[in-house]
Amino acid sequence: METAERLIESTRELLWERGYVGTSPKAIQERAGAGQGSMYHHFRGKPDLAVTAMRRSAEELRAQAAAQLDTGETALEKAMAYLLRERDGQRGCRVGRMAMDPDVIASDELRRPVEETFAWLRERLAVIVADGTASGELRPGLDPADTAAALAAVVQGGYVLARAAGSQEPFDQAVRGAVALLNAAAAEPRPAG
């Protein structure tokens, strides 16, 4: 693996473990096995490297979510596939973790990959919910944007609950609750004839 790639991957891991504030250039260099000169040869500094690493994490999250959201034929199957994907609740989300970092939130450049990723996710989920209501699979009146935000919040909030408890169970409980709510939003079966 070339030096720039090692720097990016090391930064991705450190950001996930420690956040932006807790990730020093020295720690990045040590984990990557790269010197200071190499880091500054490939990147303008920590913010530039962090944005590159965060964009990579965002692309990975989008690919994983898209794979789930494209699974199944019905809106419920797609939403359930997203919710029920196996996740390590205690590790949290690589992208969501950055939303908790004050330096990331204070910087438009650093915040942008986080903001764009969650906007994309909410948009994809909203389309699925809208398709479900349009097809009669989901009850009419279910707001697609509000429901999409709630589904994204269940996963991200589940991570927070799991990390706070030091246990996977609160994450799983949040997902089970969202699944139950989606099933309750399913349209009543229509009588034949």
Short mmCIF file of N, CA and C in Angstrom, two decimals:
data_model
loop_
_atom_site.label_atom_id
_atom_site.label_comp_id
_atom_site.label_asym_id
_atom_site.label_seq_id
_atom_site.Cartn_x
_atom_site.Cartn_y
_atom_site.Cartn_z
N MET A 1 0.86 -1.18 0.00
CA MET A 1 0.00 0.00 0.00
C MET A 1 0.90 1.23 0.00
N GLU A 2 0.62 2.16 -0.88
CA GLU A 2 1.47 3.35 -0.95
C GLU A 2 1.23 4.27 0.23
N THR A 3 2.14 5.18 0.46
CA THR A 3 2.13 6.03 1.65
C THR A 3 0.84 6.84 1.78
N ALA A 4 0.40 7.47 0.71
CA ALA A 4 -0.82 8.29 0.79
C ALA A 4 -2.01 7.43 1.24
N GLU A 5 -2.09 6.22 0.70
CA GLU A 5 -3.19 5.32 1.06
C GLU A 5 -3.10 4.90 2.53
N ARG A 6 -1.90 4.62 3.00
CA ARG A 6 -1.72 4.27 4.42
C ARG A 6 -2.11 5.43 5.32
N LEU A 7 -1.78 6.64 4.91
CA LEU A 7 -2.14 7.83 5.69
C LEU A 7 -3.66 7.98 5.75
N ILE A 8 -4.33 7.78 4.64
CA ILE A 8 -5.80 7.91 4.60
C ILE A 8 -6.44 6.85 5.48
N GLU A 9 -6.03 5.61 5.32
CA GLU A 9 -6.63 4.52 6.10
C GLU A 9 -6.34 4.68 7.59
N SER A 10 -5.15 5.10 7.93
CA SER A 10 -4.81 5.32 9.34
C SER A 10 -5.65 6.44 9.92
N THR A 11 -5.86 7.48 9.15
CA THR A 11 -6.69 8.60 9.60
C THR A 11 -8.13 8.15 9.78
N ARG A 12 -8.64 7.35 8.85
CA ARG A 12 -10.01 6.85 8.98
C ARG A 12 -10.20 6.09 10.29
N GLU A 13 -9.26 5.22 10.60
CA GLU A 13 -9.36 4.43 11.83
C GLU A 13 -9.24 5.32 13.08
N LEU A 14 -8.29 6.24 13.06
CA LEU A 14 -8.10 7.11 14.22
C LEU A 14 -9.30 8.03 14.43
N LEU A 15 -9.85 8.56 13.35
CA LEU A 15 -11.03 9.41 13.48
C LEU A 15 -12.19 8.62 14.10
N TRP A 16 -12.33 7.37 13.71
CA TRP A 16 -13.41 6.53 14.23
C TRP A 16 -13.17 6.23 15.71
N GLU A 17 -11.93 5.97 16.06
CA GLU A 17 -11.59 5.62 17.44
C GLU A 17 -11.58 6.84 18.36
N ARG A 18 -10.98 7.94 17.89
CA ARG A 18 -10.68 9.08 18.77
C ARG A 18 -11.41 10.37 18.42
N GLY A 19 -11.99 10.45 17.24
CA GLY A 19 -12.57 11.71 16.78
C GLY A 19 -11.48 12.61 16.20
N TYR A 20 -11.91 13.73 15.66
CA TYR A 20 -10.97 14.66 15.03
C TYR A 20 -10.04 15.29 16.05
N VAL A 21 -10.61 15.78 17.13
CA VAL A 21 -9.81 16.47 18.15
C VAL A 21 -8.74 15.54 18.71
N GLY A 22 -9.09 14.27 18.91
CA GLY A 22 -8.16 13.32 19.51
C GLY A 22 -7.18 12.68 18.55
N THR A 23 -7.26 13.05 17.28
CA THR A 23 -6.37 12.48 16.28
C THR A 23 -5.28 13.49 15.94
N SER A 24 -4.08 13.20 16.36
CA SER A 24 -2.96 14.11 16.09
C SER A 24 -2.22 13.68 14.83
N PRO A 25 -1.56 14.63 14.15
CA PRO A 25 -0.73 14.26 13.01
C PRO A 25 0.32 13.21 13.38
N LYS A 26 0.88 13.32 14.58
CA LYS A 26 1.88 12.34 15.00
C LYS A 26 1.28 10.93 15.09
N ALA A 27 0.08 10.82 15.65
CA ALA A 27 -0.58 9.51 15.74
C ALA A 27 -0.87 8.95 14.35
N ILE A 28 -1.29 9.80 13.44
CA ILE A 28 -1.55 9.37 12.06
C ILE A 28 -0.26 8.84 11.44
N GLN A 29 0.80 9.61 11.58
CA GLN A 29 2.08 9.21 10.99
C GLN A 29 2.58 7.90 11.59
N GLU A 30 2.46 7.76 12.89
CA GLU A 30 2.91 6.53 13.55
C GLU A 30 2.11 5.32 13.06
N ARG A 31 0.80 5.45 13.01
CA ARG A 31 -0.03 4.32 12.58
C ARG A 31 0.24 3.98 11.13
N ALA A 32 0.47 4.99 10.30
CA ALA A 32 0.71 4.77 8.88
C ALA A 32 2.14 4.34 8.58
N GLY A 33 3.02 4.49 9.56
CA GLY A 33 4.43 4.19 9.31
C GLY A 33 5.03 5.18 8.31
N ALA A 34 4.63 6.42 8.43
CA ALA A 34 5.07 7.47 7.50
C ALA A 34 5.66 8.64 8.28
N GLY A 35 6.58 9.30 7.68
CA GLY A 35 7.19 10.46 8.30
C GLY A 35 6.39 11.72 8.04
N GLN A 36 6.75 12.76 8.77
CA GLN A 36 6.07 14.05 8.64
C GLN A 36 6.18 14.58 7.22
N GLY A 37 7.36 14.42 6.63
CA GLY A 37 7.56 14.89 5.26
C GLY A 37 6.62 14.21 4.28
N SER A 38 6.43 12.91 4.47
CA SER A 38 5.52 12.17 3.58
C SER A 38 4.09 12.67 3.71
N MET A 39 3.68 12.91 4.95
CA MET A 39 2.31 13.38 5.17
C MET A 39 2.10 14.73 4.47
N TYR A 40 3.02 15.63 4.65
CA TYR A 40 2.85 16.97 4.08
C TYR A 40 3.17 17.01 2.59
N HIS A 41 3.80 15.96 2.08
CA HIS A 41 4.00 15.85 0.64
C HIS A 41 2.67 15.54 -0.05
N HIS A 42 1.86 14.69 0.60
CA HIS A 42 0.60 14.25 0.00
C HIS A 42 -0.60 15.10 0.40
N PHE A 43 -0.55 15.74 1.56
CA PHE A 43 -1.69 16.51 2.07
C PHE A 43 -1.22 17.83 2.64
N ARG A 44 -2.09 18.85 2.61
CA ARG A 44 -1.73 20.18 3.10
C ARG A 44 -1.64 20.22 4.63
N GLY A 45 -2.16 19.23 5.29
CA GLY A 45 -2.15 19.19 6.76
C GLY A 45 -3.25 18.29 7.26
N LYS A 46 -3.44 18.28 8.55
CA LYS A 46 -4.43 17.42 9.17
C LYS A 46 -5.84 17.65 8.62
N PRO A 47 -6.31 18.90 8.48
CA PRO A 47 -7.67 19.07 7.95
C PRO A 47 -7.85 18.47 6.55
N ASP A 48 -6.88 18.66 5.68
CA ASP A 48 -6.96 18.13 4.32
C ASP A 48 -7.00 16.60 4.34
N LEU A 49 -6.14 15.99 5.13
CA LEU A 49 -6.11 14.54 5.26
C LEU A 49 -7.41 14.03 5.89
N ALA A 50 -7.90 14.72 6.89
CA ALA A 50 -9.13 14.31 7.55
C ALA A 50 -10.32 14.37 6.59
N VAL A 51 -10.42 15.41 5.79
CA VAL A 51 -11.52 15.51 4.83
C VAL A 51 -11.44 14.36 3.82
N THR A 52 -10.24 14.06 3.37
CA THR A 52 -10.06 12.94 2.43
C THR A 52 -10.51 11.63 3.09
N ALA A 53 -10.09 11.41 4.31
CA ALA A 53 -10.47 10.19 5.04
C ALA A 53 -11.97 10.16 5.30
N MET A 54 -12.55 11.29 5.67
CA MET A 54 -13.99 11.34 5.94
C MET A 54 -14.79 11.11 4.66
N ARG A 55 -14.32 11.63 3.56
CA ARG A 55 -15.00 11.39 2.28
C ARG A 55 -14.97 9.90 1.93
N ARG A 56 -13.84 9.26 2.19
CA ARG A 56 -13.72 7.82 1.93
C ARG A 56 -14.71 7.05 2.82
N SER A 57 -14.79 7.42 4.08
CA SER A 57 -15.74 6.76 4.99
C SER A 57 -17.17 7.01 4.54
N ALA A 58 -17.45 8.22 4.08
CA ALA A 58 -18.80 8.56 3.61
C ALA A 58 -19.16 7.73 2.38
N GLU A 59 -18.21 7.56 1.46
CA GLU A 59 -18.45 6.74 0.26
C GLU A 59 -18.74 5.30 0.66
N GLU A 60 -17.99 4.80 1.63
CA GLU A 60 -18.20 3.43 2.10
C GLU A 60 -19.58 3.28 2.74
N LEU A 61 -19.97 4.23 3.57
CA LEU A 61 -21.29 4.18 4.20
C LEU A 61 -22.39 4.22 3.16
N ARG A 62 -22.24 5.08 2.16
CA ARG A 62 -23.26 5.17 1.11
C ARG A 62 -23.36 3.87 0.34
N ALA A 63 -22.23 3.25 0.04
CA ALA A 63 -22.25 1.99 -0.69
C ALA A 63 -22.94 0.90 0.13
N GLN A 64 -22.63 0.83 1.42
CA GLN A 64 -23.27 -0.16 2.29
C GLN A 64 -24.77 0.09 2.37
N ALA A 65 -25.15 1.34 2.58
CA ALA A 65 -26.58 1.67 2.69
C ALA A 65 -27.30 1.41 1.37
N ALA A 66 -26.68 1.79 0.26
CA ALA A 66 -27.30 1.57 -1.06
C ALA A 66 -27.53 0.09 -1.30
N ALA A 67 -26.56 -0.74 -0.91
CA ALA A 67 -26.72 -2.19 -1.08
C ALA A 67 -27.95 -2.69 -0.32
N GLN A 68 -28.18 -2.15 0.87
CA GLN A 68 -29.35 -2.56 1.64
C GLN A 68 -30.63 -1.96 1.08
N LEU A 69 -30.58 -0.70 0.71
CA LEU A 69 -31.79 -0.02 0.22
C LEU A 69 -32.22 -0.54 -1.15
N ASP A 70 -31.31 -1.18 -1.86
CA ASP A 70 -31.64 -1.75 -3.16
C ASP A 70 -32.06 -3.22 -3.05
N THR A 71 -32.08 -3.74 -1.83
CA THR A 71 -32.47 -5.13 -1.58
C THR A 71 -33.97 -5.20 -1.43
N GLY A 72 -34.56 -6.24 -1.96
CA GLY A 72 -35.99 -6.42 -1.79
C GLY A 72 -36.79 -5.71 -2.86
N GLU A 73 -38.05 -6.04 -2.89
CA GLU A 73 -38.94 -5.50 -3.92
C GLU A 73 -39.84 -4.42 -3.39
N THR A 74 -40.22 -4.53 -2.12
CA THR A 74 -41.19 -3.58 -1.57
C THR A 74 -40.48 -2.53 -0.73
N ALA A 75 -41.20 -1.47 -0.46
CA ALA A 75 -40.65 -0.40 0.38
C ALA A 75 -40.30 -0.94 1.77
N LEU A 76 -41.18 -1.76 2.34
CA LEU A 76 -40.91 -2.32 3.66
C LEU A 76 -39.67 -3.21 3.64
N GLU A 77 -39.53 -4.04 2.62
CA GLU A 77 -38.34 -4.91 2.52
C GLU A 77 -37.07 -4.08 2.43
N LYS A 78 -37.10 -2.99 1.68
CA LYS A 78 -35.92 -2.14 1.53
C LYS A 78 -35.58 -1.43 2.84
N ALA A 79 -36.59 -0.87 3.48
CA ALA A 79 -36.35 -0.17 4.75
C ALA A 79 -35.88 -1.15 5.82
N MET A 80 -36.47 -2.33 5.85
CA MET A 80 -36.08 -3.35 6.85
C MET A 80 -34.65 -3.81 6.59
N ALA A 81 -34.28 -3.98 5.33
CA ALA A 81 -32.92 -4.41 5.01
C ALA A 81 -31.91 -3.39 5.53
N TYR A 82 -32.25 -2.11 5.39
CA TYR A 82 -31.36 -1.06 5.91
C TYR A 82 -31.27 -1.14 7.43
N LEU A 83 -32.42 -1.22 8.07
CA LEU A 83 -32.44 -1.23 9.54
C LEU A 83 -31.77 -2.47 10.12
N LEU A 84 -32.00 -3.61 9.51
CA LEU A 84 -31.56 -4.89 10.09
C LEU A 84 -30.15 -5.31 9.67
N ARG A 85 -29.47 -4.48 8.90
CA ARG A 85 -28.09 -4.82 8.54
C ARG A 85 -27.27 -4.98 9.81
N GLU A 86 -26.43 -5.99 9.84
CA GLU A 86 -25.63 -6.22 11.04
C GLU A 86 -24.65 -5.07 11.23
N ARG A 87 -24.66 -4.52 12.44
CA ARG A 87 -23.78 -3.40 12.79
C ARG A 87 -23.22 -3.64 14.18
N ASP A 88 -22.05 -3.11 14.44
CA ASP A 88 -21.47 -3.15 15.78
C ASP A 88 -21.86 -1.84 16.46
N GLY A 89 -22.90 -1.91 17.28
CA GLY A 89 -23.43 -0.71 17.93
C GLY A 89 -22.42 0.01 18.79
N GLN A 90 -21.52 -0.72 19.42
CA GLN A 90 -20.55 -0.09 20.31
C GLN A 90 -19.45 0.63 19.55
N ARG A 91 -19.17 0.22 18.33
CA ARG A 91 -18.15 0.94 17.54
C ARG A 91 -18.73 2.23 16.99
N GLY A 92 -20.00 2.21 16.70
CA GLY A 92 -20.63 3.41 16.17
C GLY A 92 -20.42 3.53 14.67
N CYS A 93 -20.84 4.65 14.15
CA CYS A 93 -20.76 4.94 12.72
C CYS A 93 -19.56 5.83 12.45
N ARG A 94 -18.79 5.48 11.46
CA ARG A 94 -17.61 6.29 11.11
C ARG A 94 -18.00 7.73 10.78
N VAL A 95 -19.11 7.90 10.10
CA VAL A 95 -19.53 9.24 9.68
C VAL A 95 -20.26 9.94 10.82
N GLY A 96 -21.18 9.24 11.44
CA GLY A 96 -21.94 9.83 12.54
C GLY A 96 -21.04 10.26 13.69
N ARG A 97 -19.97 9.54 13.91
CA ARG A 97 -19.01 9.88 14.97
C ARG A 97 -18.48 11.30 14.78
N MET A 98 -18.31 11.70 13.56
CA MET A 98 -17.75 13.03 13.27
C MET A 98 -18.72 14.15 13.63
N ALA A 99 -20.02 13.85 13.64
CA ALA A 99 -21.02 14.87 13.99
C ALA A 99 -20.96 15.25 15.46
N MET A 100 -20.27 14.45 16.25
CA MET A 100 -20.15 14.72 17.68
C MET A 100 -18.90 15.53 18.02
N ASP A 101 -18.10 15.82 17.03
CA ASP A 101 -16.82 16.49 17.25
C ASP A 101 -16.97 17.99 17.02
N PRO A 102 -16.71 18.81 18.04
CA PRO A 102 -16.93 20.25 17.89
C PRO A 102 -16.09 20.90 16.79
N ASP A 103 -14.87 20.43 16.57
CA ASP A 103 -14.05 21.01 15.51
C ASP A 103 -14.60 20.69 14.13
N VAL A 104 -15.18 19.51 13.97
CA VAL A 104 -15.78 19.13 12.69
C VAL A 104 -17.00 20.00 12.44
N ILE A 105 -17.84 20.14 13.42
CA ILE A 105 -19.08 20.92 13.26
C ILE A 105 -18.77 22.40 13.02
N ALA A 106 -17.70 22.89 13.58
CA ALA A 106 -17.34 24.31 13.43
C ALA A 106 -16.74 24.62 12.06
N SER A 107 -16.34 23.60 11.32
CA SER A 107 -15.69 23.80 10.02
C SER A 107 -16.59 23.34 8.89
N ASP A 108 -16.94 24.25 7.98
CA ASP A 108 -17.77 23.88 6.83
C ASP A 108 -17.11 22.76 6.03
N GLU A 109 -15.81 22.86 5.84
CA GLU A 109 -15.08 21.87 5.04
C GLU A 109 -15.12 20.48 5.69
N LEU A 110 -14.90 20.41 6.99
CA LEU A 110 -14.90 19.14 7.68
C LEU A 110 -16.31 18.57 7.85
N ARG A 111 -17.29 19.45 8.07
CA ARG A 111 -18.67 19.02 8.27
C ARG A 111 -19.33 18.55 6.98
N ARG A 112 -18.89 19.07 5.85
CA ARG A 112 -19.57 18.80 4.57
C ARG A 112 -19.75 17.31 4.27
N PRO A 113 -18.74 16.44 4.40
CA PRO A 113 -18.98 15.01 4.10
C PRO A 113 -20.03 14.38 5.01
N VAL A 114 -20.09 14.83 6.25
CA VAL A 114 -21.07 14.31 7.19
C VAL A 114 -22.47 14.77 6.76
N GLU A 115 -22.60 16.05 6.54
CA GLU A 115 -23.88 16.64 6.15
C GLU A 115 -24.39 16.02 4.85
N GLU A 116 -23.52 15.91 3.85
CA GLU A 116 -23.92 15.37 2.54
C GLU A 116 -24.34 13.91 2.65
N THR A 117 -23.64 13.15 3.46
CA THR A 117 -23.95 11.73 3.60
C THR A 117 -25.32 11.52 4.23
N PHE A 118 -25.60 12.25 5.30
CA PHE A 118 -26.89 12.06 5.95
C PHE A 118 -28.02 12.66 5.13
N ALA A 119 -27.76 13.71 4.35
CA ALA A 119 -28.78 14.23 3.44
C ALA A 119 -29.10 13.18 2.37
N TRP A 120 -28.06 12.55 1.84
CA TRP A 120 -28.24 11.49 0.84
C TRP A 120 -29.07 10.35 1.42
N LEU A 121 -28.73 9.92 2.63
CA LEU A 121 -29.43 8.80 3.27
C LEU A 121 -30.91 9.14 3.49
N ARG A 122 -31.16 10.32 4.04
CA ARG A 122 -32.56 10.71 4.28
C ARG A 122 -33.33 10.79 2.96
N GLU A 123 -32.69 11.29 1.94
CA GLU A 123 -33.33 11.40 0.63
C GLU A 123 -33.69 10.01 0.08
N ARG A 124 -32.74 9.08 0.16
CA ARG A 124 -32.99 7.71 -0.33
C ARG A 124 -34.13 7.06 0.45
N LEU A 125 -34.10 7.19 1.77
CA LEU A 125 -35.16 6.61 2.60
C LEU A 125 -36.51 7.26 2.31
N ALA A 126 -36.51 8.58 2.08
CA ALA A 126 -37.77 9.29 1.79
C ALA A 126 -38.38 8.79 0.48
N VAL A 127 -37.56 8.53 -0.52
CA VAL A 127 -38.07 8.00 -1.79
C VAL A 127 -38.71 6.64 -1.57
N ILE A 128 -38.08 5.81 -0.76
CA ILE A 128 -38.63 4.48 -0.48
C ILE A 128 -39.98 4.60 0.23
N VAL A 129 -40.06 5.47 1.22
CA VAL A 129 -41.32 5.66 1.94
C VAL A 129 -42.39 6.23 0.99
N ALA A 130 -42.02 7.20 0.16
CA ALA A 130 -42.97 7.78 -0.79
C ALA A 130 -43.48 6.72 -1.76
N ASP A 131 -42.57 5.87 -2.23
CA ASP A 131 -42.98 4.79 -3.13
C ASP A 131 -43.95 3.84 -2.41
N GLY A 132 -43.68 3.57 -1.13
CA GLY A 132 -44.55 2.69 -0.35
C GLY A 132 -45.94 3.26 -0.15
N THR A 133 -46.01 4.56 0.09
CA THR A 133 -47.34 5.17 0.26
C THR A 133 -48.06 5.26 -1.09
N ALA A 134 -47.32 5.56 -2.15
CA ALA A 134 -47.93 5.67 -3.48
C ALA A 134 -48.47 4.32 -3.96
N SER A 135 -47.79 3.24 -3.61
CA SER A 135 -48.24 1.91 -4.05
C SER A 135 -49.32 1.33 -3.15
N GLY A 136 -49.60 1.98 -2.03
CA GLY A 136 -50.60 1.48 -1.09
C GLY A 136 -50.03 0.50 -0.08
N GLU A 137 -48.74 0.26 -0.13
CA GLU A 137 -48.11 -0.65 0.82
C GLU A 137 -48.06 -0.03 2.22
N LEU A 138 -47.83 1.28 2.29
CA LEU A 138 -47.80 2.00 3.56
C LEU A 138 -49.02 2.91 3.65
N ARG A 139 -49.45 3.16 4.85
CA ARG A 139 -50.65 3.97 5.07
C ARG A 139 -50.49 5.37 4.46
N PRO A 140 -51.57 5.90 3.91
CA PRO A 140 -51.51 7.27 3.38
C PRO A 140 -51.30 8.26 4.53
N GLY A 141 -50.69 9.35 4.22
CA GLY A 141 -50.46 10.38 5.24
C GLY A 141 -49.13 10.24 5.95
N LEU A 142 -48.42 9.16 5.71
CA LEU A 142 -47.09 8.97 6.31
C LEU A 142 -46.13 9.92 5.58
N ASP A 143 -45.57 10.88 6.29
CA ASP A 143 -44.68 11.86 5.65
C ASP A 143 -43.34 11.21 5.32
N PRO A 144 -42.95 11.16 4.04
CA PRO A 144 -41.71 10.50 3.66
C PRO A 144 -40.45 11.13 4.28
N ALA A 145 -40.37 12.45 4.28
CA ALA A 145 -39.17 13.11 4.82
C ALA A 145 -39.06 12.91 6.32
N ASP A 146 -40.18 13.06 7.02
CA ASP A 146 -40.17 12.86 8.48
C ASP A 146 -39.83 11.42 8.84
N THR A 147 -40.41 10.48 8.12
CA THR A 147 -40.16 9.06 8.38
C THR A 147 -38.70 8.71 8.08
N ALA A 148 -38.18 9.24 6.99
CA ALA A 148 -36.78 8.99 6.63
C ALA A 148 -35.84 9.52 7.71
N ALA A 149 -36.11 10.71 8.20
CA ALA A 149 -35.27 11.29 9.26
C ALA A 149 -35.35 10.43 10.52
N ALA A 150 -36.54 9.93 10.83
CA ALA A 150 -36.70 9.08 12.01
C ALA A 150 -35.92 7.78 11.86
N LEU A 151 -35.95 7.17 10.69
CA LEU A 151 -35.22 5.92 10.47
C LEU A 151 -33.71 6.13 10.58
N ALA A 152 -33.21 7.20 9.98
CA ALA A 152 -31.78 7.50 10.09
C ALA A 152 -31.41 7.79 11.55
N ALA A 153 -32.29 8.49 12.25
CA ALA A 153 -32.03 8.83 13.65
C ALA A 153 -32.04 7.59 14.55
N VAL A 154 -32.86 6.61 14.23
CA VAL A 154 -32.89 5.37 15.01
C VAL A 154 -31.53 4.70 14.96
N VAL A 155 -30.94 4.60 13.78
CA VAL A 155 -29.64 3.94 13.66
C VAL A 155 -28.57 4.76 14.37
N GLN A 156 -28.51 6.05 14.10
CA GLN A 156 -27.48 6.87 14.74
C GLN A 156 -27.68 6.96 16.25
N GLY A 157 -28.93 7.12 16.67
CA GLY A 157 -29.22 7.16 18.10
C GLY A 157 -28.96 5.82 18.76
N GLY A 158 -29.20 4.73 18.03
CA GLY A 158 -28.90 3.40 18.54
C GLY A 158 -27.43 3.23 18.86
N TYR A 159 -26.59 3.81 18.00
CA TYR A 159 -25.14 3.78 18.27
C TYR A 159 -24.82 4.50 19.58
N VAL A 160 -25.42 5.65 19.77
CA VAL A 160 -25.17 6.43 21.00
C VAL A 160 -25.62 5.62 22.22
N LEU A 161 -26.79 5.03 22.15
CA LEU A 161 -27.29 4.23 23.28
C LEU A 161 -26.39 3.04 23.57
N ALA A 162 -25.94 2.36 22.53
CA ALA A 162 -25.07 1.19 22.71
C ALA A 162 -23.73 1.58 23.31
N ARG A 163 -23.16 2.67 22.82
CA ARG A 163 -21.87 3.12 23.35
C ARG A 163 -22.02 3.55 24.81
N ALA A 164 -23.10 4.24 25.12
CA ALA A 164 -23.31 4.70 26.50
C ALA A 164 -23.50 3.53 27.45
N ALA A 165 -24.16 2.47 26.99
CA ALA A 165 -24.42 1.31 27.84
C ALA A 165 -23.29 0.29 27.82
N GLY A 166 -22.38 0.43 26.86
CA GLY A 166 -21.33 -0.58 26.72
C GLY A 166 -21.89 -1.92 26.31
N SER A 167 -22.98 -1.88 25.53
CA SER A 167 -23.68 -3.10 25.15
C SER A 167 -24.37 -2.92 23.80
N GLN A 168 -24.45 -3.97 23.02
CA GLN A 168 -25.14 -3.97 21.74
C GLN A 168 -26.66 -3.87 21.90
N GLU A 169 -27.19 -4.34 23.03
CA GLU A 169 -28.63 -4.48 23.22
C GLU A 169 -29.43 -3.19 22.99
N PRO A 170 -29.00 -2.02 23.50
CA PRO A 170 -29.81 -0.82 23.22
C PRO A 170 -29.92 -0.50 21.73
N PHE A 171 -28.86 -0.79 20.97
CA PHE A 171 -28.92 -0.59 19.53
C PHE A 171 -29.97 -1.52 18.92
N ASP A 172 -29.87 -2.80 19.27
CA ASP A 172 -30.81 -3.78 18.74
C ASP A 172 -32.25 -3.45 19.15
N GLN A 173 -32.42 -2.97 20.36
CA GLN A 173 -33.74 -2.59 20.85
C GLN A 173 -34.32 -1.43 20.03
N ALA A 174 -33.49 -0.43 19.73
CA ALA A 174 -33.95 0.70 18.92
C ALA A 174 -34.38 0.24 17.53
N VAL A 175 -33.60 -0.66 16.94
CA VAL A 175 -33.93 -1.17 15.61
C VAL A 175 -35.23 -1.98 15.66
N ARG A 176 -35.37 -2.83 16.67
CA ARG A 176 -36.62 -3.61 16.80
C ARG A 176 -37.82 -2.67 16.92
N GLY A 177 -37.67 -1.59 17.66
CA GLY A 177 -38.74 -0.61 17.80
C GLY A 177 -39.10 0.03 16.47
N ALA A 178 -38.10 0.38 15.69
CA ALA A 178 -38.35 1.00 14.38
C ALA A 178 -39.01 0.01 13.43
N VAL A 179 -38.58 -1.24 13.49
CA VAL A 179 -39.20 -2.28 12.65
C VAL A 179 -40.68 -2.43 13.03
N ALA A 180 -40.97 -2.44 14.31
CA ALA A 180 -42.36 -2.55 14.76
C ALA A 180 -43.18 -1.36 14.29
N LEU A 181 -42.61 -0.17 14.36
CA LEU A 181 -43.34 1.02 13.90
C LEU A 181 -43.59 0.97 12.39
N LEU A 182 -42.60 0.51 11.63
CA LEU A 182 -42.80 0.38 10.18
C LEU A 182 -43.89 -0.65 9.88
N ASN A 183 -43.85 -1.76 10.59
CA ASN A 183 -44.90 -2.77 10.37
C ASN A 183 -46.27 -2.21 10.73
N ALA A 184 -46.35 -1.38 11.76
CA ALA A 184 -47.62 -0.77 12.14
C ALA A 184 -48.09 0.25 11.08
N ALA A 185 -47.14 0.78 10.32
CA ALA A 185 -47.48 1.75 9.28
C ALA A 185 -47.88 1.07 7.97
N ALA A 186 -47.75 -0.24 7.93
CA ALA A 186 -48.15 -0.98 6.73
C ALA A 186 -49.66 -0.84 6.54
N ALA A 187 -50.05 -0.67 5.31
CA ALA A 187 -51.48 -0.56 5.01
C ALA A 187 -52.18 -1.87 5.36
N GLU A 188 -53.41 -1.77 5.76
CA GLU A 188 -54.20 -2.96 6.07
C GLU A 188 -54.38 -3.79 4.80
N PRO A 189 -54.33 -5.10 4.95
CA PRO A 189 -54.60 -5.93 3.77
C PRO A 189 -56.02 -5.66 3.25
N ARG A 190 -56.14 -5.56 1.98
CA ARG A 190 -57.46 -5.28 1.39
C ARG A 190 -58.17 -6.59 1.07
N PRO A 191 -59.45 -6.65 1.37
CA PRO A 191 -60.17 -7.90 1.05
C PRO A 191 -60.22 -8.15 -0.46
N ALA A 192 -60.13 -9.40 -0.80
CA ALA A 192 -60.17 -9.76 -2.23
C ALA A 192 -61.58 -9.48 -2.77
N GLY A 193 -61.64 -9.13 -4.04
CA GLY A 193 -62.94 -8.98 -4.69
C GLY A 193 -63.35 -7.60 -4.81
#
